[in-house]
């Protein structure tokens, strides 16, 4: 992780439980983290807590809605001007809604793809621009994907989410091939967890799944992110599937 000292990591969806854990663990590892979230105050509170603990890294809260193109542009411009630019992007923002294919509203489907696919792609594009403009060719793009991006979700009504995560799987590999064709050293990683104890499914309309199935903790995913960031320059973890023992 030492090679990332002084470099800038951006985490989207930073006010979610997984986003907060990613920000916290990376800052504790000594990195400078920009936490992008709609609810900036939550990230600010975490930043103040870390500062009071003499955290070796730093967390910078930044307000923005990744479904709004103008917010994305403004946030990346701000980071470029104030910190030089983004060296690592962690696309963590994600959403799901219980949306049966036979009766769901189109607005629900559209929101799933707006956050999980379009926003992810827009942030990735801007991060790559930031790297290119500074001659950075050792950056890292990390997509927080899902096991549902490799097979149909076991949850009824979660098919559109699964479709969006399958898209993320294709986008990650497509970007990796695109960068490889340009002889770029920028890495692309898709991290696909099984059930994680976060609020995403409960907020989407399902009961608390942690009561009926084994699950991972948010820190497990943060540890996976630190692992892929710590690999040697010649090693690229393209896909990492993580499941709880005895779980789905």
Coordinates of C-alpha atoms in Angstrom, one line a residue:
X1 CA 0.0 0.0 0.0
X2 CA 3.0 2.3 0.4
X3 CA 3.1 3.1 -3.3
X4 CA -0.3 4.9 -2.8
X5 CA 1.1 7.3 -0.2
X6 CA 0.3 10.8 -1.3
X7 CA -2.1 9.6 -4.0
X8 CA -5.8 10.4 -4.2
X9 CA -8.5 7.7 -3.9
X10 CA -12.2 8.6 -4.6
X11 CA -15.0 6.4 -3.2
X12 CA -18.5 6.9 -4.5
X13 CA -21.5 6.1 -2.4
X14 CA -19.4 7.1 0.7
X15 CA -22.3 7.6 3.0
X16 CA -23.5 4.0 2.7
X17 CA -22.4 1.5 5.4
X18 CA -20.0 -0.1 2.9
X19 CA -18.8 3.2 1.6
X20 CA -18.1 4.5 5.1
X21 CA -16.1 1.3 5.9
X22 CA -14.1 1.6 2.7
X23 CA -13.3 5.3 3.5
X24 CA -12.4 4.5 7.1
X25 CA -10.2 1.5 6.3
X26 CA -8.3 3.2 3.5
X27 CA -7.7 6.3 5.5
X28 CA -6.4 4.1 8.4
X29 CA -4.1 2.5 5.9
X30 CA -2.6 6.0 5.3
X31 CA -4.3 6.9 2.1
X32 CA -6.0 10.3 1.2
X33 CA -9.6 9.5 0.5
X34 CA -12.2 11.7 -1.2
X35 CA -15.6 10.4 0.0
X36 CA -18.3 11.3 -2.6
X37 CA -21.9 11.2 -1.2
X38 CA -25.2 12.9 -1.4
X39 CA -25.3 13.2 2.4
X40 CA -21.9 14.9 2.9
X41 CA -22.5 15.4 6.6
X42 CA -22.2 11.7 7.3
X43 CA -18.8 11.5 5.6
X44 CA -17.8 14.7 7.4
X45 CA -18.7 13.2 10.8
X46 CA -16.5 10.2 10.0
X47 CA -13.7 12.4 8.8
X48 CA -13.8 14.3 12.1
X49 CA -13.8 11.1 14.1
X50 CA -10.7 9.8 12.1
X51 CA -8.9 13.1 12.6
X52 CA -9.5 12.9 16.4
X53 CA -7.9 9.5 16.4
X54 CA -4.7 10.8 14.7
X55 CA -5.5 8.7 11.6
X56 CA -2.4 8.3 9.4
X57 CA -4.5 9.1 6.3
X58 CA -7.1 11.7 5.5
X59 CA -10.8 11.6 4.6
X60 CA -12.2 14.5 2.6
X61 CA -16.0 14.7 2.3
X62 CA -17.4 15.8 -1.0
X63 CA -21.1 16.3 -1.8
X64 CA -22.4 15.0 -5.1
X65 CA -25.1 12.9 -6.7
X66 CA -23.6 10.5 -9.2
X67 CA -26.9 10.3 -11.2
X68 CA -26.4 13.9 -12.1
X69 CA -23.8 14.5 -14.9
X70 CA -23.2 18.1 -13.7
X71 CA -22.4 16.9 -10.2
X72 CA -19.9 14.3 -11.4
X73 CA -18.1 16.9 -13.6
X74 CA -18.1 19.5 -10.7
X75 CA -16.7 16.9 -8.2
X76 CA -13.9 15.7 -10.5
X77 CA -13.0 19.3 -11.4
X78 CA -12.8 20.2 -7.7
X79 CA -10.5 17.2 -7.0
X80 CA -8.4 18.0 -10.0
X81 CA -7.9 21.6 -8.9
X82 CA -7.4 21.0 -5.2
X83 CA -5.6 17.7 -5.1
X84 CA -4.2 17.2 -8.6
X85 CA -6.5 14.5 -9.6
X86 CA -7.8 11.0 -8.9
X87 CA -5.4 8.1 -8.9
X88 CA -7.8 5.4 -7.7
X89 CA -11.5 5.2 -8.2
X90 CA -13.7 2.9 -6.2
X91 CA -17.2 2.8 -7.8
X92 CA -19.1 1.8 -4.7
X93 CA -22.4 3.6 -5.3
X94 CA -25.2 1.1 -6.0
X95 CA -28.9 0.7 -5.5
X96 CA -31.6 -1.9 -5.9
X97 CA -35.4 -1.8 -5.7
X98 CA -37.8 -4.7 -5.5
X99 CA -39.0 -4.5 -9.0
X100 CA -40.8 -7.6 -10.5
X101 CA -40.5 -7.8 -14.2
X102 CA -44.2 -8.2 -14.7
X103 CA -45.4 -5.2 -12.8
X104 CA -42.6 -2.8 -11.7
X105 CA -42.5 0.9 -12.7
X106 CA -40.1 1.9 -15.4
X107 CA -38.8 4.6 -13.1
X108 CA -37.5 1.9 -10.7
X109 CA -35.7 0.1 -13.5
X110 CA -34.3 3.3 -14.8
X111 CA -32.9 4.3 -11.4
X112 CA -31.1 1.0 -11.0
X113 CA -29.3 1.4 -14.3
X114 CA -28.7 5.1 -13.8
X115 CA -26.8 4.4 -10.5
X116 CA -25.3 1.0 -11.1
X117 CA -24.3 1.4 -14.8
X118 CA -24.4 4.9 -16.2
X119 CA -23.0 6.7 -13.1
X120 CA -20.3 4.1 -12.7
X121 CA -19.3 4.5 -16.4
X122 CA -19.4 8.3 -16.1
X123 CA -17.2 8.4 -13.0
X124 CA -14.8 5.9 -14.6
X125 CA -14.5 8.1 -17.7
X126 CA -13.7 11.2 -15.6
X127 CA -11.2 9.3 -13.5
X128 CA -9.4 8.1 -16.6
X129 CA -9.4 11.6 -18.0
X130 CA -7.9 12.9 -14.8
X131 CA -5.1 10.3 -15.0
X132 CA -4.4 10.9 -18.7
X133 CA -4.2 14.7 -18.3
X134 CA -1.5 14.2 -15.6
X135 CA 0.4 11.4 -17.4
X136 CA -0.6 8.9 -14.7
X137 CA -0.5 5.4 -16.1
X138 CA -0.4 3.3 -12.9
X139 CA -3.9 4.1 -11.5
X140 CA -6.6 1.7 -10.5
X141 CA -10.3 1.5 -11.3
X142 CA -12.3 -0.8 -8.9
X143 CA -15.9 -1.6 -9.4
X144 CA -17.9 -2.9 -6.4
X145 CA -19.9 -5.5 -8.3
X146 CA -21.9 -8.4 -7.0
X147 CA -22.3 -12.2 -7.2
X148 CA -25.5 -11.2 -8.9
X149 CA -23.3 -9.9 -11.7
X150 CA -22.3 -13.5 -12.5
X151 CA -25.6 -15.4 -12.1
X152 CA -29.3 -14.6 -11.6
X153 CA -30.0 -13.2 -8.1
X154 CA -31.8 -15.6 -5.9
X155 CA -34.2 -12.8 -4.8
X156 CA -37.4 -12.6 -6.7
X157 CA -37.9 -9.0 -8.0
X158 CA -34.1 -8.4 -8.1
X159 CA -33.7 -9.3 -11.8
X160 CA -33.1 -5.8 -13.0
X161 CA -30.4 -5.3 -10.3
X162 CA -28.8 -8.6 -11.5
X163 CA -28.9 -7.4 -15.1
X164 CA -27.2 -4.1 -14.1
X165 CA -24.5 -6.0 -12.3
X166 CA -23.9 -8.3 -15.3
X167 CA -23.4 -5.1 -17.2
X168 CA -20.7 -4.1 -14.7
X169 CA -18.9 -7.4 -15.3
X170 CA -18.8 -6.7 -19.0
X171 CA -17.8 -3.1 -18.5
X172 CA -14.9 -4.0 -16.3
X173 CA -13.5 -6.6 -18.7
X174 CA -14.2 -4.3 -21.7
X175 CA -12.3 -1.5 -20.1
X176 CA -9.4 -3.8 -19.1
X177 CA -9.1 -4.9 -22.8
X178 CA -9.3 -1.3 -24.0
X179 CA -6.5 -0.2 -21.7
X180 CA -4.4 -3.3 -22.5
X181 CA -4.7 -2.5 -26.3
X182 CA -3.2 0.9 -25.5
X183 CA -0.4 -0.7 -23.5
X184 CA -1.7 1.1 -20.4
X185 CA -0.6 0.0 -16.9
X186 CA -3.8 1.2 -15.3
X187 CA -5.5 -1.7 -13.5
X188 CA -9.2 -2.6 -13.6
X189 CA -10.8 -4.8 -10.9
X190 CA -14.3 -6.1 -10.4
X191 CA -15.0 -7.2 -6.8
X192 CA -18.2 -9.3 -6.5
X193 CA -19.4 -10.1 -3.0
X194 CA -22.2 -12.3 -2.0
X195 CA -24.6 -11.1 0.8
X196 CA -23.0 -8.3 2.8
X197 CA -24.5 -6.9 5.9
X198 CA -25.5 -3.5 4.5
X199 CA -28.7 -1.6 4.1
X200 CA -29.0 -2.0 0.3
X201 CA -31.5 -4.8 0.1
X202 CA -33.6 -3.8 3.2
X203 CA -33.8 -0.3 1.7
X204 CA -34.8 -1.9 -1.6
X205 CA -37.8 -3.6 -0.1
X206 CA -36.6 -7.0 1.2
X207 CA -36.6 -8.2 4.8
X208 CA -33.3 -8.3 6.6
X209 CA -31.5 -11.0 4.7
X210 CA -28.8 -11.4 7.4
X211 CA -31.4 -13.2 9.5
X212 CA -31.9 -15.9 7.0
X213 CA -28.5 -16.4 5.3
X214 CA -24.8 -16.2 6.2
X215 CA -23.3 -12.9 5.2
X216 CA -20.1 -10.9 4.9
X217 CA -19.2 -7.8 6.8
X218 CA -18.4 -4.5 5.1
X219 CA -14.8 -4.8 6.4
X220 CA -14.4 -8.0 4.5
X221 CA -14.9 -6.0 1.3
X222 CA -12.6 -3.3 2.5
X223 CA -9.9 -5.9 3.1
X224 CA -10.4 -7.2 -0.4
X225 CA -10.0 -3.7 -1.8
X226 CA -6.8 -3.2 0.2
X227 CA -5.5 -6.6 -1.1
X228 CA -6.0 -5.7 -4.8
X229 CA -4.4 -2.3 -4.2
X230 CA -1.4 -3.9 -2.6
X231 CA -0.6 -6.2 -5.5
X232 CA 2.7 -5.6 -7.4
X233 CA 2.7 -3.3 -10.4
X234 CA 2.8 -6.4 -12.7
X235 CA -0.1 -8.2 -11.1
X236 CA -3.8 -7.3 -11.9
X237 CA -6.7 -9.0 -10.1
X238 CA -9.4 -8.7 -12.7
X239 CA -12.2 -10.4 -10.9
X240 CA -12.6 -11.2 -7.2
X241 CA -15.7 -13.2 -6.1
X242 CA -16.2 -13.2 -2.3
X243 CA -18.8 -15.3 -0.6
X244 CA -19.6 -16.1 3.1
X245 CA -18.9 -19.7 4.1
X246 CA -22.1 -21.6 3.8
X247 CA -23.8 -18.7 2.0
X248 CA -25.0 -17.6 -1.4

